[in-house]
Structure formats: structure tokens, C-alpha cells
mmCIF file of C-alpha atoms in Angstrom:
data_model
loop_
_atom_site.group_PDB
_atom_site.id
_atom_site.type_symbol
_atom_site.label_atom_id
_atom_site.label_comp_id
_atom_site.label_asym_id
_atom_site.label_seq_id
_atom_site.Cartn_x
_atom_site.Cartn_y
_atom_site.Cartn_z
ATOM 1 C CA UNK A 243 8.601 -26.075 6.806
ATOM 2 C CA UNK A 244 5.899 -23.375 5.966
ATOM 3 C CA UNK A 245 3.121 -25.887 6.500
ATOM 4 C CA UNK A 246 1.037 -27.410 9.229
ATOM 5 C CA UNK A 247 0.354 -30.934 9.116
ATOM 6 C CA UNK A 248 -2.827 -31.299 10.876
ATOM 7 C CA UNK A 249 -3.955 -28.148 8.679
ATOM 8 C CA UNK A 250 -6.735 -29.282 6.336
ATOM 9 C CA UNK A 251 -5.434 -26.006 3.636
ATOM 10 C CA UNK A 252 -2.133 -27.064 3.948
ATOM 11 C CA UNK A 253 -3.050 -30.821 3.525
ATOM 12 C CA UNK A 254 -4.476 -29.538 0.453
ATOM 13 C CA UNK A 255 -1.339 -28.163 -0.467
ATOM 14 C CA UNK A 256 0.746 -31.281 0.200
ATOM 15 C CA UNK A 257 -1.913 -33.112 -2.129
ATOM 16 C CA UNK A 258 -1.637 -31.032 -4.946
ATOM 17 C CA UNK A 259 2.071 -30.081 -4.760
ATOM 18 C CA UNK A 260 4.205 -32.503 -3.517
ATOM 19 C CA UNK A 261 1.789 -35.623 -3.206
ATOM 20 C CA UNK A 262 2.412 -38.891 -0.872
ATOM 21 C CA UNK A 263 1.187 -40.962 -3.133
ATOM 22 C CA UNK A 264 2.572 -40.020 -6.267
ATOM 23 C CA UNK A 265 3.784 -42.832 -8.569
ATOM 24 C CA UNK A 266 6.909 -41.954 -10.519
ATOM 25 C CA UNK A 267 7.087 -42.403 -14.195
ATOM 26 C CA UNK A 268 8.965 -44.721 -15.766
ATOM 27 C CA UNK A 269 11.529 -42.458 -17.078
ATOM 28 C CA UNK A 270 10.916 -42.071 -21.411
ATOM 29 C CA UNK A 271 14.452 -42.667 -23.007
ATOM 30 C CA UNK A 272 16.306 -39.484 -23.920
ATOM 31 C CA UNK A 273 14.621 -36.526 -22.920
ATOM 32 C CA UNK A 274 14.765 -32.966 -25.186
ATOM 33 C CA UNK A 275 15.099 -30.980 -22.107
ATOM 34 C CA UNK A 276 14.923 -31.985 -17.942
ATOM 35 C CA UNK A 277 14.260 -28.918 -15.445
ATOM 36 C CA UNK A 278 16.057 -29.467 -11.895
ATOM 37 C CA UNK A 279 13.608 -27.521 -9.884
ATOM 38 C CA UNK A 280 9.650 -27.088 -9.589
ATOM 39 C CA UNK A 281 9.800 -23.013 -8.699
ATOM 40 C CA UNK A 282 8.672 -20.604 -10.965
ATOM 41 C CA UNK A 283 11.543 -21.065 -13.124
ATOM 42 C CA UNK A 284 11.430 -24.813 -13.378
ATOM 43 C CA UNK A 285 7.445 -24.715 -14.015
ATOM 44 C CA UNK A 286 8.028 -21.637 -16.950
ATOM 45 C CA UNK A 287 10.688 -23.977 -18.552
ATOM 46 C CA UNK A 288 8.624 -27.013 -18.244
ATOM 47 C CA UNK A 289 5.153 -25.679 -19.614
ATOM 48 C CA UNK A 290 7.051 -23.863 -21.900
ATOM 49 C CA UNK A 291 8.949 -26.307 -23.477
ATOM 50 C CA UNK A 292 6.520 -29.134 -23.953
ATOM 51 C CA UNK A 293 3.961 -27.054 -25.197
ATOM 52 C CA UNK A 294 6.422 -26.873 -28.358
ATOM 53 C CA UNK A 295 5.868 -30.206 -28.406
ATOM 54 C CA UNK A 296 9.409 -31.195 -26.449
ATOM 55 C CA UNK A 297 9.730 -34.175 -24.164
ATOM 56 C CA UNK A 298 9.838 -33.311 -20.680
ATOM 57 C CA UNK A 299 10.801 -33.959 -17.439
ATOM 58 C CA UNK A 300 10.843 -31.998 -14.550
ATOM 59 C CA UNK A 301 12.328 -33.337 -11.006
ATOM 60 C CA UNK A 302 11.465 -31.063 -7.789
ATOM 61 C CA UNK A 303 12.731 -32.568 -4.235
ATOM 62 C CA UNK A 304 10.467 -30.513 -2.374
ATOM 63 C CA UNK A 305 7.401 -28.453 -3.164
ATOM 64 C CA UNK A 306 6.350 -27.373 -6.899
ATOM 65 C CA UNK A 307 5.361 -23.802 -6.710
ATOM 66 C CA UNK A 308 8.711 -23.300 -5.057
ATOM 67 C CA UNK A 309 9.112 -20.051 -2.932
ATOM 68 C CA UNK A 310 6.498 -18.013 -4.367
ATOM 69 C CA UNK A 311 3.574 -20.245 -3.974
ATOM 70 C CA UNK A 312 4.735 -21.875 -0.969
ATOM 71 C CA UNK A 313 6.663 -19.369 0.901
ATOM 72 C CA UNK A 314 7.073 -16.053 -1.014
ATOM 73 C CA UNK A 315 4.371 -14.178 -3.302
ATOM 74 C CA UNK A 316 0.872 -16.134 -2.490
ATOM 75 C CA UNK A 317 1.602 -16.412 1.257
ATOM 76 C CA UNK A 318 3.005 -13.058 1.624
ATOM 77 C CA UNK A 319 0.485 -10.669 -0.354
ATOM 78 C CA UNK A 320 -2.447 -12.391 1.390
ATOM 79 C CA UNK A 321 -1.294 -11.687 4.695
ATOM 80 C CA UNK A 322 -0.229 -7.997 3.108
ATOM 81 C CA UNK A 323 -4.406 -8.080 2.373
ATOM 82 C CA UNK A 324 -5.797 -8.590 5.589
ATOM 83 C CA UNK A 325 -3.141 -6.250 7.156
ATOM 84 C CA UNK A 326 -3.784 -3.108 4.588
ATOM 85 C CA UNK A 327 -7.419 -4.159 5.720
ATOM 86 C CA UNK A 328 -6.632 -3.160 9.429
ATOM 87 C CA UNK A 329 -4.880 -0.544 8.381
ATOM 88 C CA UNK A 330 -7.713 1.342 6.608
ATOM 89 C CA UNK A 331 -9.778 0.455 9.742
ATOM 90 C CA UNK A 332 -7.236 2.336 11.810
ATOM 91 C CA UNK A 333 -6.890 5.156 9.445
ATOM 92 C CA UNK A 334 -10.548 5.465 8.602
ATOM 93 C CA UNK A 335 -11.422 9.007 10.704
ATOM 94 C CA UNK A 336 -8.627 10.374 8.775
ATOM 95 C CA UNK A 337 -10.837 10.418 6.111
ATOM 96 C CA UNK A 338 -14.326 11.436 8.458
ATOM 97 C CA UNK A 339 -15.711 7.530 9.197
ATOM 98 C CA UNK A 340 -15.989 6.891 12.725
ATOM 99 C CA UNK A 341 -14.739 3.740 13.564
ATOM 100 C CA UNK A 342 -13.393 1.684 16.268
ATOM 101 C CA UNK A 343 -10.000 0.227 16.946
ATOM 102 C CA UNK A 344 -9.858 -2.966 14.523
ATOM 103 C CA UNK A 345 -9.930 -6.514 16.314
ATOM 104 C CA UNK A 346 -7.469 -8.612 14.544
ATOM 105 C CA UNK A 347 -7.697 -12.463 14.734
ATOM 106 C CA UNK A 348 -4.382 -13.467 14.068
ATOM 107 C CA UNK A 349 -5.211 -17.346 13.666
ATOM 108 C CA UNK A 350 -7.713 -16.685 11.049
ATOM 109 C CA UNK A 351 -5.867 -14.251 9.001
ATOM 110 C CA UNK A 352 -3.425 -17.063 8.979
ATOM 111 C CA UNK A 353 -5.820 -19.513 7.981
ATOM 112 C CA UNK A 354 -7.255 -17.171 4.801
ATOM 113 C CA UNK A 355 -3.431 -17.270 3.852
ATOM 114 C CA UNK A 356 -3.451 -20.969 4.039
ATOM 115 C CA UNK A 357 -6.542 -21.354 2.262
ATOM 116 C CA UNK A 358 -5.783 -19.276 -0.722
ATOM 117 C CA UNK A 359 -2.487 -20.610 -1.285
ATOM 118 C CA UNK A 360 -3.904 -24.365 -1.625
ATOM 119 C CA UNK A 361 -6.388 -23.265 -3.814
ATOM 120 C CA UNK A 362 -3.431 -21.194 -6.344
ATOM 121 C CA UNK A 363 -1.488 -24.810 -5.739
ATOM 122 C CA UNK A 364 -3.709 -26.349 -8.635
ATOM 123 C CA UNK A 365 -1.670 -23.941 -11.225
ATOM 124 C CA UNK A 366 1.401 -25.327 -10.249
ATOM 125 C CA UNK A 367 0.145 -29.192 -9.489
ATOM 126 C CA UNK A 368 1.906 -32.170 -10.475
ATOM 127 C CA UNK A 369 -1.626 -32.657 -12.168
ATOM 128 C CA UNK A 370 -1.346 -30.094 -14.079
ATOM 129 C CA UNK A 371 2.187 -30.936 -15.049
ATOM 130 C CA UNK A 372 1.616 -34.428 -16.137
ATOM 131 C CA UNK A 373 -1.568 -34.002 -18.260
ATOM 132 C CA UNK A 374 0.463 -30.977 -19.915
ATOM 133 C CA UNK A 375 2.863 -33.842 -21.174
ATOM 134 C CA UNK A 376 5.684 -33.523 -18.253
ATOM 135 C CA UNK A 377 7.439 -36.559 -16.737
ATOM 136 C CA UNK A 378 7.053 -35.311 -12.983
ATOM 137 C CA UNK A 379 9.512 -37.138 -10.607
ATOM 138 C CA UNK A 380 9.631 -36.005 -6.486
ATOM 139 C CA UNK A 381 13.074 -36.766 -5.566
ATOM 140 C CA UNK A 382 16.069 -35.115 -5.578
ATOM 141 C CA UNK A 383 18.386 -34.773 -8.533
ATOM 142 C CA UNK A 384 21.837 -34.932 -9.053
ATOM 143 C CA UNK A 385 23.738 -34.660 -12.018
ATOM 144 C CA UNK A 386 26.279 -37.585 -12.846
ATOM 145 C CA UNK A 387 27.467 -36.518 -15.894
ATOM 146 C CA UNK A 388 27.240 -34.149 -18.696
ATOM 147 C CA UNK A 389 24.439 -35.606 -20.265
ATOM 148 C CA UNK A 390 22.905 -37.588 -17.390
ATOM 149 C CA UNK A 391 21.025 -37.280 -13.740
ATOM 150 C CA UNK A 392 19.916 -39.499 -11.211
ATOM 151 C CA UNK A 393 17.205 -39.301 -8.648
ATOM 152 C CA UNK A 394 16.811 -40.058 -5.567
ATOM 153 C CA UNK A 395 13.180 -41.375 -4.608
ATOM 154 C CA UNK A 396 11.785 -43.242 -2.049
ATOM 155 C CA UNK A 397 11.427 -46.378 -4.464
ATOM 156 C CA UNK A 398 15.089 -46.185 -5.443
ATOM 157 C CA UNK A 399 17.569 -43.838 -7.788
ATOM 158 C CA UNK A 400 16.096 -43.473 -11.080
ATOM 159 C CA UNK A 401 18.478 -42.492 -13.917
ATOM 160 C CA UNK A 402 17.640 -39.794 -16.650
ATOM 161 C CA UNK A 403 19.362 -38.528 -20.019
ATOM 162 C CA UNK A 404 18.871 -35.410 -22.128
ATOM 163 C CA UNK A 405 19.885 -33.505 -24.690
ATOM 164 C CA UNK A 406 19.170 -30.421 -22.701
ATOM 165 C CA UNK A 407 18.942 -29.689 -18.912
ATOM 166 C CA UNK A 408 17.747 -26.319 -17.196
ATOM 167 C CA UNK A 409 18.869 -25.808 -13.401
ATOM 168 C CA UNK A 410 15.923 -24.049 -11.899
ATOM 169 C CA UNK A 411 16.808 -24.637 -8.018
ATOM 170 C CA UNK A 412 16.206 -21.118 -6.621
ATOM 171 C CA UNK A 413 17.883 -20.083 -3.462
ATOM 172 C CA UNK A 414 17.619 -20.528 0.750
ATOM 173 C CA UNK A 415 17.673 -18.087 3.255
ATOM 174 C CA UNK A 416 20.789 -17.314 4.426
ATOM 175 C CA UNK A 417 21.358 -17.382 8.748
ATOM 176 C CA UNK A 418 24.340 -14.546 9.679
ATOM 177 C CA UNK A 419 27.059 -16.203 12.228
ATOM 178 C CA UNK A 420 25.293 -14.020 14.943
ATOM 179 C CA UNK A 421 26.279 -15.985 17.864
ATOM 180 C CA UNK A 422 22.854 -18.287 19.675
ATOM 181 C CA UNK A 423 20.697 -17.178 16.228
ATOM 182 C CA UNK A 424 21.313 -20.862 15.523
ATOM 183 C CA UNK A 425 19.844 -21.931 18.766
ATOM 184 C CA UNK A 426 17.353 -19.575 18.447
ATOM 185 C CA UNK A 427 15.889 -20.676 15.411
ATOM 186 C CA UNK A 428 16.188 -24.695 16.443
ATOM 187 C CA UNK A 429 14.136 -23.325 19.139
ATOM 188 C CA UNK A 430 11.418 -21.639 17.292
ATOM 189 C CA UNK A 431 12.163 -18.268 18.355
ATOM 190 C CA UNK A 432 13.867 -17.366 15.512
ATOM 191 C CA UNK A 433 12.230 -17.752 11.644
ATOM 192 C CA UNK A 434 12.826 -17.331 8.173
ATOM 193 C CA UNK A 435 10.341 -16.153 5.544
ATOM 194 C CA UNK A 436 9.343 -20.328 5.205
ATOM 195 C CA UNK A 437 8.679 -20.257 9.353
ATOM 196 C CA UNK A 438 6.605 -17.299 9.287
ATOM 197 C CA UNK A 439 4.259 -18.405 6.918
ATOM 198 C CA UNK A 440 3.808 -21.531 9.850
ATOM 199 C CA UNK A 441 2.878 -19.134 12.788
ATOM 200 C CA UNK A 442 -0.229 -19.203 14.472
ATOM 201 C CA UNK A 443 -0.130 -17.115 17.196
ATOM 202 C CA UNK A 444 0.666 -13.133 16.898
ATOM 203 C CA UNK A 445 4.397 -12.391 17.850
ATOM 204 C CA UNK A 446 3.938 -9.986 20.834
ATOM 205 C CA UNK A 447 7.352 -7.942 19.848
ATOM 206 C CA UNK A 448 8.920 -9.062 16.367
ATOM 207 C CA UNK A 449 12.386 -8.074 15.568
ATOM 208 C CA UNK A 450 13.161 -8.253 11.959
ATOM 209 C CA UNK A 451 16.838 -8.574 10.870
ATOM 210 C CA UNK A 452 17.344 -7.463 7.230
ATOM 211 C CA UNK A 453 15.543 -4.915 5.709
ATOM 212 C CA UNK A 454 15.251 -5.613 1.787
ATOM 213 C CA UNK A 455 12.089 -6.471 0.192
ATOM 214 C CA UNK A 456 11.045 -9.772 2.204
ATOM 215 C CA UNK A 457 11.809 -8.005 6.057
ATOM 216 C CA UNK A 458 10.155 -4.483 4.653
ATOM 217 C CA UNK A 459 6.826 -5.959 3.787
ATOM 218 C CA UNK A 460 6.582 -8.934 6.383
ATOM 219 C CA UNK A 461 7.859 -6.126 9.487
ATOM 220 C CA UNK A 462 4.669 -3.576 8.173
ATOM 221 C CA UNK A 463 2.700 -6.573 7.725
ATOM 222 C CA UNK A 464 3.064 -7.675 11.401
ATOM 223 C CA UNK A 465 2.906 -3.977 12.942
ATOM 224 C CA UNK A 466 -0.247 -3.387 11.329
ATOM 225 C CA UNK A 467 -1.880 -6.964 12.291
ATOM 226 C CA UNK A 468 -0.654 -5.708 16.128
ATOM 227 C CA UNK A 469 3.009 -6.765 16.896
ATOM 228 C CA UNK A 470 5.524 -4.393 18.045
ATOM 229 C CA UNK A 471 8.271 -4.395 15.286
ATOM 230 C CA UNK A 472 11.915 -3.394 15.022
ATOM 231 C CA UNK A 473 13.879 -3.679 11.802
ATOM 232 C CA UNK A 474 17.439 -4.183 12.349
ATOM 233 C CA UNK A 475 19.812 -3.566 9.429
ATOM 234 C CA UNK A 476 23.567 -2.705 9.211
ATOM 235 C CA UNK A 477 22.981 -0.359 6.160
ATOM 236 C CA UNK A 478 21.879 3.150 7.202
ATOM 237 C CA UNK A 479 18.239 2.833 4.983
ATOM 238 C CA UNK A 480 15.650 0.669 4.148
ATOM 239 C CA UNK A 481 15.723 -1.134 1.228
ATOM 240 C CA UNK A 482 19.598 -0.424 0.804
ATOM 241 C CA UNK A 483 19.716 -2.909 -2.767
ATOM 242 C CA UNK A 484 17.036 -0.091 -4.531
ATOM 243 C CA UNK A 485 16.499 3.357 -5.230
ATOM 244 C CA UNK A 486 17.475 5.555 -2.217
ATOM 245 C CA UNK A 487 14.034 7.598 -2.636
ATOM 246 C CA UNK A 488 11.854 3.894 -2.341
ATOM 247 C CA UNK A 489 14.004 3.534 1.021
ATOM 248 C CA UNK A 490 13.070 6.876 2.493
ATOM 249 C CA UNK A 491 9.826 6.744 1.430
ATOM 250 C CA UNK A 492 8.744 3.497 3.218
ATOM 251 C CA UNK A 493 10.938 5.076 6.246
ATOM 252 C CA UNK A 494 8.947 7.639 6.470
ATOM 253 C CA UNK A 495 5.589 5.389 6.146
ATOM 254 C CA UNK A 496 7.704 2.913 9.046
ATOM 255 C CA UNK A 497 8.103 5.751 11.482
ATOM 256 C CA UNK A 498 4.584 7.059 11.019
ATOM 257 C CA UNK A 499 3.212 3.404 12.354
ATOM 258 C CA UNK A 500 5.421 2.801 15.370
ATOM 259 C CA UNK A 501 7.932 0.463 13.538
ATOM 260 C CA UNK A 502 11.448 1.235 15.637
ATOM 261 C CA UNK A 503 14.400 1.567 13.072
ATOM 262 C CA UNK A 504 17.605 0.384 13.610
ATOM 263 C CA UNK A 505 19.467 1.321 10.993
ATOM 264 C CA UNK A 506 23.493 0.520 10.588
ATOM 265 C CA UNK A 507 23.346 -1.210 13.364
ATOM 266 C CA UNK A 508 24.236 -5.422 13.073
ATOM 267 C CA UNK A 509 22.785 -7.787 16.163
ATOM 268 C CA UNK A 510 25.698 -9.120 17.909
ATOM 269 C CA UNK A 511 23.795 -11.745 20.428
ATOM 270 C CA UNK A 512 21.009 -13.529 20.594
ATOM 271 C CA UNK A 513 19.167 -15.419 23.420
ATOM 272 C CA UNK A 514 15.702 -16.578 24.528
ATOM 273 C CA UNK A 515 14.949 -12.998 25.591
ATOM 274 C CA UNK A 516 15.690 -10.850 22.721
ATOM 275 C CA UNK A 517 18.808 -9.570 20.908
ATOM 276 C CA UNK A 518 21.654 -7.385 21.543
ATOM 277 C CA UNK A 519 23.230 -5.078 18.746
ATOM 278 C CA UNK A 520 26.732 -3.604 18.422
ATOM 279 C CA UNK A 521 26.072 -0.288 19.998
ATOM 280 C CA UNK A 522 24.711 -2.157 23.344
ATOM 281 C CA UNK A 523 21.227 -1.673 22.698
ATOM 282 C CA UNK A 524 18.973 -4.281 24.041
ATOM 283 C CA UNK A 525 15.910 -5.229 21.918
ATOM 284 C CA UNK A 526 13.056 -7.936 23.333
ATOM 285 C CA UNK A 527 11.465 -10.044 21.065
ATOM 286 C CA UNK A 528 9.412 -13.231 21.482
ATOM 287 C CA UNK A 529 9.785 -13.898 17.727
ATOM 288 C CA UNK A 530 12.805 -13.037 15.176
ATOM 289 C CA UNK A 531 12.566 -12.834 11.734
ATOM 290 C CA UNK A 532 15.952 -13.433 10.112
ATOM 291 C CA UNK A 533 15.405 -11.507 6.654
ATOM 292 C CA UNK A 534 19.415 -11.010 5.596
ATOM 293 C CA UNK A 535 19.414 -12.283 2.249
ATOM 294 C CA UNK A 536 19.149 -15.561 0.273
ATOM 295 C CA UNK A 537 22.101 -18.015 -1.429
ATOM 296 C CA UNK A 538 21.444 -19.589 -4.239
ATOM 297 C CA UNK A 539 20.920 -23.449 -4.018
ATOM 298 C CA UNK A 540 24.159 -25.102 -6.012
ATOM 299 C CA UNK A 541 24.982 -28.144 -2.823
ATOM 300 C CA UNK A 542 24.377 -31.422 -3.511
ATOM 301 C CA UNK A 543 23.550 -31.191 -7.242
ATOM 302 C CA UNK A 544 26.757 -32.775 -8.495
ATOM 303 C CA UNK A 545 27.520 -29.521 -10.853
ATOM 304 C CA UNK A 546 31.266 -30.849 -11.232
ATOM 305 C CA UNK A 547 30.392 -34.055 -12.812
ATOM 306 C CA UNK A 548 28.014 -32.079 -15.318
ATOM 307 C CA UNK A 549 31.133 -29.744 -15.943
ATOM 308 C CA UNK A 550 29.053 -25.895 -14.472
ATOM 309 C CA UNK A 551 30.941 -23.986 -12.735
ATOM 310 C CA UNK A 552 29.913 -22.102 -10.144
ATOM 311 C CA UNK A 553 30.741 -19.716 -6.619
ATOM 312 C CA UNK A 554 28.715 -18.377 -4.222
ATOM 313 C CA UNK A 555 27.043 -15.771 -6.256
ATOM 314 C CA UNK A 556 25.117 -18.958 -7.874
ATOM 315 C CA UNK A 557 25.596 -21.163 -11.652
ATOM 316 C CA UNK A 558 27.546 -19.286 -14.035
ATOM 317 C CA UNK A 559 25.706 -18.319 -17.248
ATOM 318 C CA UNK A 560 26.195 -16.598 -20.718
ATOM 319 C CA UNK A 561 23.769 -14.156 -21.518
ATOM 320 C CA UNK A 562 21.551 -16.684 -23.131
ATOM 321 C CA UNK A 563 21.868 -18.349 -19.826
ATOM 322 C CA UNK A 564 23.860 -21.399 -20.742
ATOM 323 C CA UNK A 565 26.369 -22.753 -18.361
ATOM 324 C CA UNK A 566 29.735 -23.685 -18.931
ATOM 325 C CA UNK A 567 28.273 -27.142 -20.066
ATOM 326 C CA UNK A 568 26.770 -26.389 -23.225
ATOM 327 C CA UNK A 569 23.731 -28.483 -22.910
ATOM 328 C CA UNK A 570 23.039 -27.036 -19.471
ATOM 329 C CA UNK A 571 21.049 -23.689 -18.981
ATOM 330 C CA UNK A 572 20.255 -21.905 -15.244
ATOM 331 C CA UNK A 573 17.563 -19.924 -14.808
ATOM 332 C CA UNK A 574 15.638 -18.016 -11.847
ATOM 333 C CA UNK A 575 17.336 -17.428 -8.475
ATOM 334 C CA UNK A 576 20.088 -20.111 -8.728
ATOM 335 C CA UNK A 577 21.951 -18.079 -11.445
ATOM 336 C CA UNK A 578 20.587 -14.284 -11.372
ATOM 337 C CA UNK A 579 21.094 -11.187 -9.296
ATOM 338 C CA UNK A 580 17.268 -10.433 -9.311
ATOM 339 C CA UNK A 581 15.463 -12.526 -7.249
ATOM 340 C CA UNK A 582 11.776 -12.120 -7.854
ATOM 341 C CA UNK A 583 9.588 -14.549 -9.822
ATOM 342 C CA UNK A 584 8.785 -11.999 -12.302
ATOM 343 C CA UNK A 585 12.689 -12.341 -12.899
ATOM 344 C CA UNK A 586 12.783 -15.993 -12.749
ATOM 345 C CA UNK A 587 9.772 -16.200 -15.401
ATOM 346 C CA UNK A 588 11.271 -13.780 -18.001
ATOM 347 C CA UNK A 589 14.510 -15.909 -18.117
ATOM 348 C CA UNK A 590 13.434 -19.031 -18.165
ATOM 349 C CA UNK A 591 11.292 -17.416 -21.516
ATOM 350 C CA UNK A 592 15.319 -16.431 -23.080
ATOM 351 C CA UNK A 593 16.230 -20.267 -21.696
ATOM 352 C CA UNK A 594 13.139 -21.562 -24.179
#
């Protein structure tokens, strides 16, 4: 998890996001429309929807704010802060100032992160949920029919009905079968996006495997906070899912401060030292970031008994994002290409 439980920020964050002590409602008949999933999707739907005056409820088994405040957006661009701060430090006689070599306190850079992101946690509180009109239930959902879901709480399964139900789930990192990566990350060696977010000490050397948007701006991040970085990815550019000119831009900005490139080149071992890729190069790192992609999250959710289908590209949709059940929608991550919250709030606005 991407929090620290003896962290008073992220205690904060537990409070006001996925609460301890939070009593479940007593579920309100038929509802006009459920969301399965607190991320930005689920929480666009939600406010959305009963601010037309609909009855709501939302069910989230894990943190509302989802990815973006807990592990994605918030986290990420206040760490990107604090390191574009070092940056300008170590840039500054570029530009005539005199300056020294910055000092960066990795602990407390992490702690600002922490801190901002409980205070943004209000916007996306089950507070703020329930006194806009939402039924809020922590559990997990499952659908067990067309028209019906249970969750699964600690008091016991509660059963809901609606008339409509939007799948808002998102998606999870996804590990490659690179063999001792699993180890590795059991370990703590190796992270995902939700395990960096955790770290307080500085990774000495940082290899980053995947170089799309989340292992592009975490691997500059880190380089310019101190860490030695390599970025490891079998395409031969950065950024290989956008415009080839974005990927040899931030090449060019990567090779001008010291990240090491690795590009089309796939890791093909990984142990408590390091890494080894497929042409026999050996690469040390104390810390991995696994950065490969994402899959959207479809287990568990009982999609067959609500009749939406679905493979492993995610829920399929219409494009008025209904699912093969036609009192289903998806929306964000779980059913879409584009993965960004922007994305996820603009459909969830055609799901209303």
C-alpha cells in the first residue's frame, strides 16, 4: 500500500478516505444508479448523478480518490514540485545566480507529498459523499445478477438493487513474467507506482522498467532529487504510446541529466543485486520501479452473472459506454484505452 501507518498525513488520509470507523448505511430500496468504484470515475458519476437529484450509492473496497489521489496525480506532481525545485537550484548559473549544489532531504520531500495529499483527500471524502446525498458503503462489490450486487463488509454481505449501475474500478499495475521480479517486489526491492509513493529513504541507483507516462516522470523525478536512474524499455523511444517528437524530446532532456537509456532492450533477470537485460548488460539497482503498463480491474466482480462481457483489454462498452447489460455502464480505466483521470472524468460526464 502507498501509505504509512504510523504516518500522522497518511493517518489523515485513512480518516478521510477509507475510514475505520465508518458505519454502513442501511441500504435505501432500489437505487437510480450504484457506482462500483470510488476513483475519479466512480466519484464524477456519483456527484454527478445525485446532484440531479438521483439516489445514490457508491461502493469502493479500497481507497476513494482511487489512483490519482492516492497513488497517481496528487502524489506524483508534488514530488514532480520539489524535484523541478532542485532542478532550478542546479541549473541556476545557467542563468548568472551563483548558487551551490542543492541539499535534498529525501524524507521530507516525502512527507510534503504526504501532507498535501491528505489535505486534497477532503474532496474526495466519504464526508463529502454522504452529505452530497450518496449511500457510501467500504466493501467490496460483486454483482449477482443483472439488476443486483452484494457487498462484502466487515459486518456481513449487504445486498443492493438498481435500475442503473456504473463500473468505475480502474486498473492495477501489471508485473512482466521477468523471472525473481516477483521475489523482488515481495522483498521490497522492487515497486510499483502505489510502493513508491511509500518510500522513505532515497533509492541510491533506481532502475525504472517501462517508459510511458508513469516511469518518464517518476525516473526524472528521482534523478533530479539525487538517484542514479536507468529506464529500461523494449521499444526503441520514450514514451513509445505518443507522439514520436514528445519521445525525443524528453530523450534529449533524459540524456542531458545523467538518466542512462536503455532502449529496446527487455530485463531478463532479476535478483537482490540488480537486473540483467537480454543483450547481457548488467544494471545495479537497490530499488526497481516496475512501470510496464496497467490491466484493467474486471476479477472478482461477478461480470457474468450481471451479463458484461469482457477480455483483457477491460468491460466492453458502446459508445455511450453501456455494457452488454443494458442497465450497466463502464467508465474510466476499467473500460477505456486512455488512462488518465482527465479521461476517466469526461466519460463518466457521457455515462450521466
Amino acid at each position: 500500500m502507498p501509505v504509512r501507518p504510523d504516518d500522522p498525513h497518511d493517518r489523515q488520509l485513512v480518516d478521510r478516505v477509507a475510514p475505520p470507523d465508518w458505519v454502513q448505511p442501511t441500504p435505501a430500496g432500489r437505487y437510480n444508479l450504484v457506482v462500483l468504484g470510488g476513483g475519479t470515475a466512480g466519484l464524477v458519476a456519483a456527484h454527478g448523478a445525485a446532484g440531479l437529484g438521483a439516489r445514490v450509492a457508491l461502493v469502493e473496497a479500497g481507497m476513494l480518490g482511487g489512483d490519482c489521489l492516492v497513488s497517481g496525480c496528487v502524489p506524483s506532481k508534488a514530488l514532480i514540485a520539489s524535484a523541478a525545485a532542485a532542478q532550478a537550484v542546479r541549473t541556476a548559473p545557467e542563468l548568472g545566480v551563483r548558487t551551490t549544489a542543492p541539499d535534498v532531504d529525501f524524507a521530507a520531500v516525502m512527507g510534503r507529498m504526504r501532507r498535501i495529499r491528505a489535505g486534497i483527500a477532503h474532496e474526495d471524502s466519504a464526508l463529502r459523499l454522504r452529505d452530497a446525498g450518496v449511500d457510501v458503503f467500504l466493501g467490496r462489490g460483486r454483482f449477482t445478477d443483472r439488476d443486483r450486487l452484494v457487498v462484502e463488509t466487515a459486518g456481513g454481505p449487504l445486498g443492493l438493487s438498481f435500475a442503473r449501475a456504473v463500473i468505475a474500478t480502474g486498473a492495477h499495475a501489471v508485473l512482466p513474467p521477468v523471472p525473481g521480479l516477483a521475489e523482488a517486489l515481495a522483498r521490497g526491492q522492487a515497486v510499483t507506482h502505489e510502493g513508491f509513493f511509500a518510500l522513505e529513504q532515497r533509492p541510491e541507483r533506481l532502475v525504472v522498467l517501462g517508459a510511458g507516462p508513469i516511469g518518464c516522470e517518476l525516473a526524472q523525478a528521482a534523478r533530479r532529487l539525487g538517484s542514479e536512474v536507468a529506464v529500461v524499455e523494449p521499444a526503441d523511444r520514450l514514451l513509445p504510446g505518443e507522439e514520436p517528437d514528445a519521445g525525443e524530446a524528453l530523450q534529449a532532456a533524459f540524456t542531458a541529466e545523467g538518466i542512462a537509456l536503455h532502449l529496446g532492450r527487455s530485463a531478463t533477470a532479476v535478483d537482490e543485486g540488480g537486473l540483467t537485460l537480454d543483450d547481457g548488460t548488467r544494471l545495479r539497482g537497490d530499488r526497481i520501479l516496475v512501470a510496464t503498463g496497467r490491466r484493467p480491474r474486471t476479477d472478482g466482480l461477478g461480470l457474468d452473472a450481471a451479463g458484461v462481457a469482457f477480455d483483457g483489454a477491460g468491460i466492453t462498452v458502446d459508445d455511450g459506454l453501456c455494457t452488454t447489460n443494458p442497465h450497466v455502464y463502464a467508465s474510466g480505466d476499467c473500460a477505456s484505452a486512455f488512462r488518465f483521470t482527465h479521461a476517466a472524468d469526461a466519460l463518466s460526464r457521457v455515462v450521466i
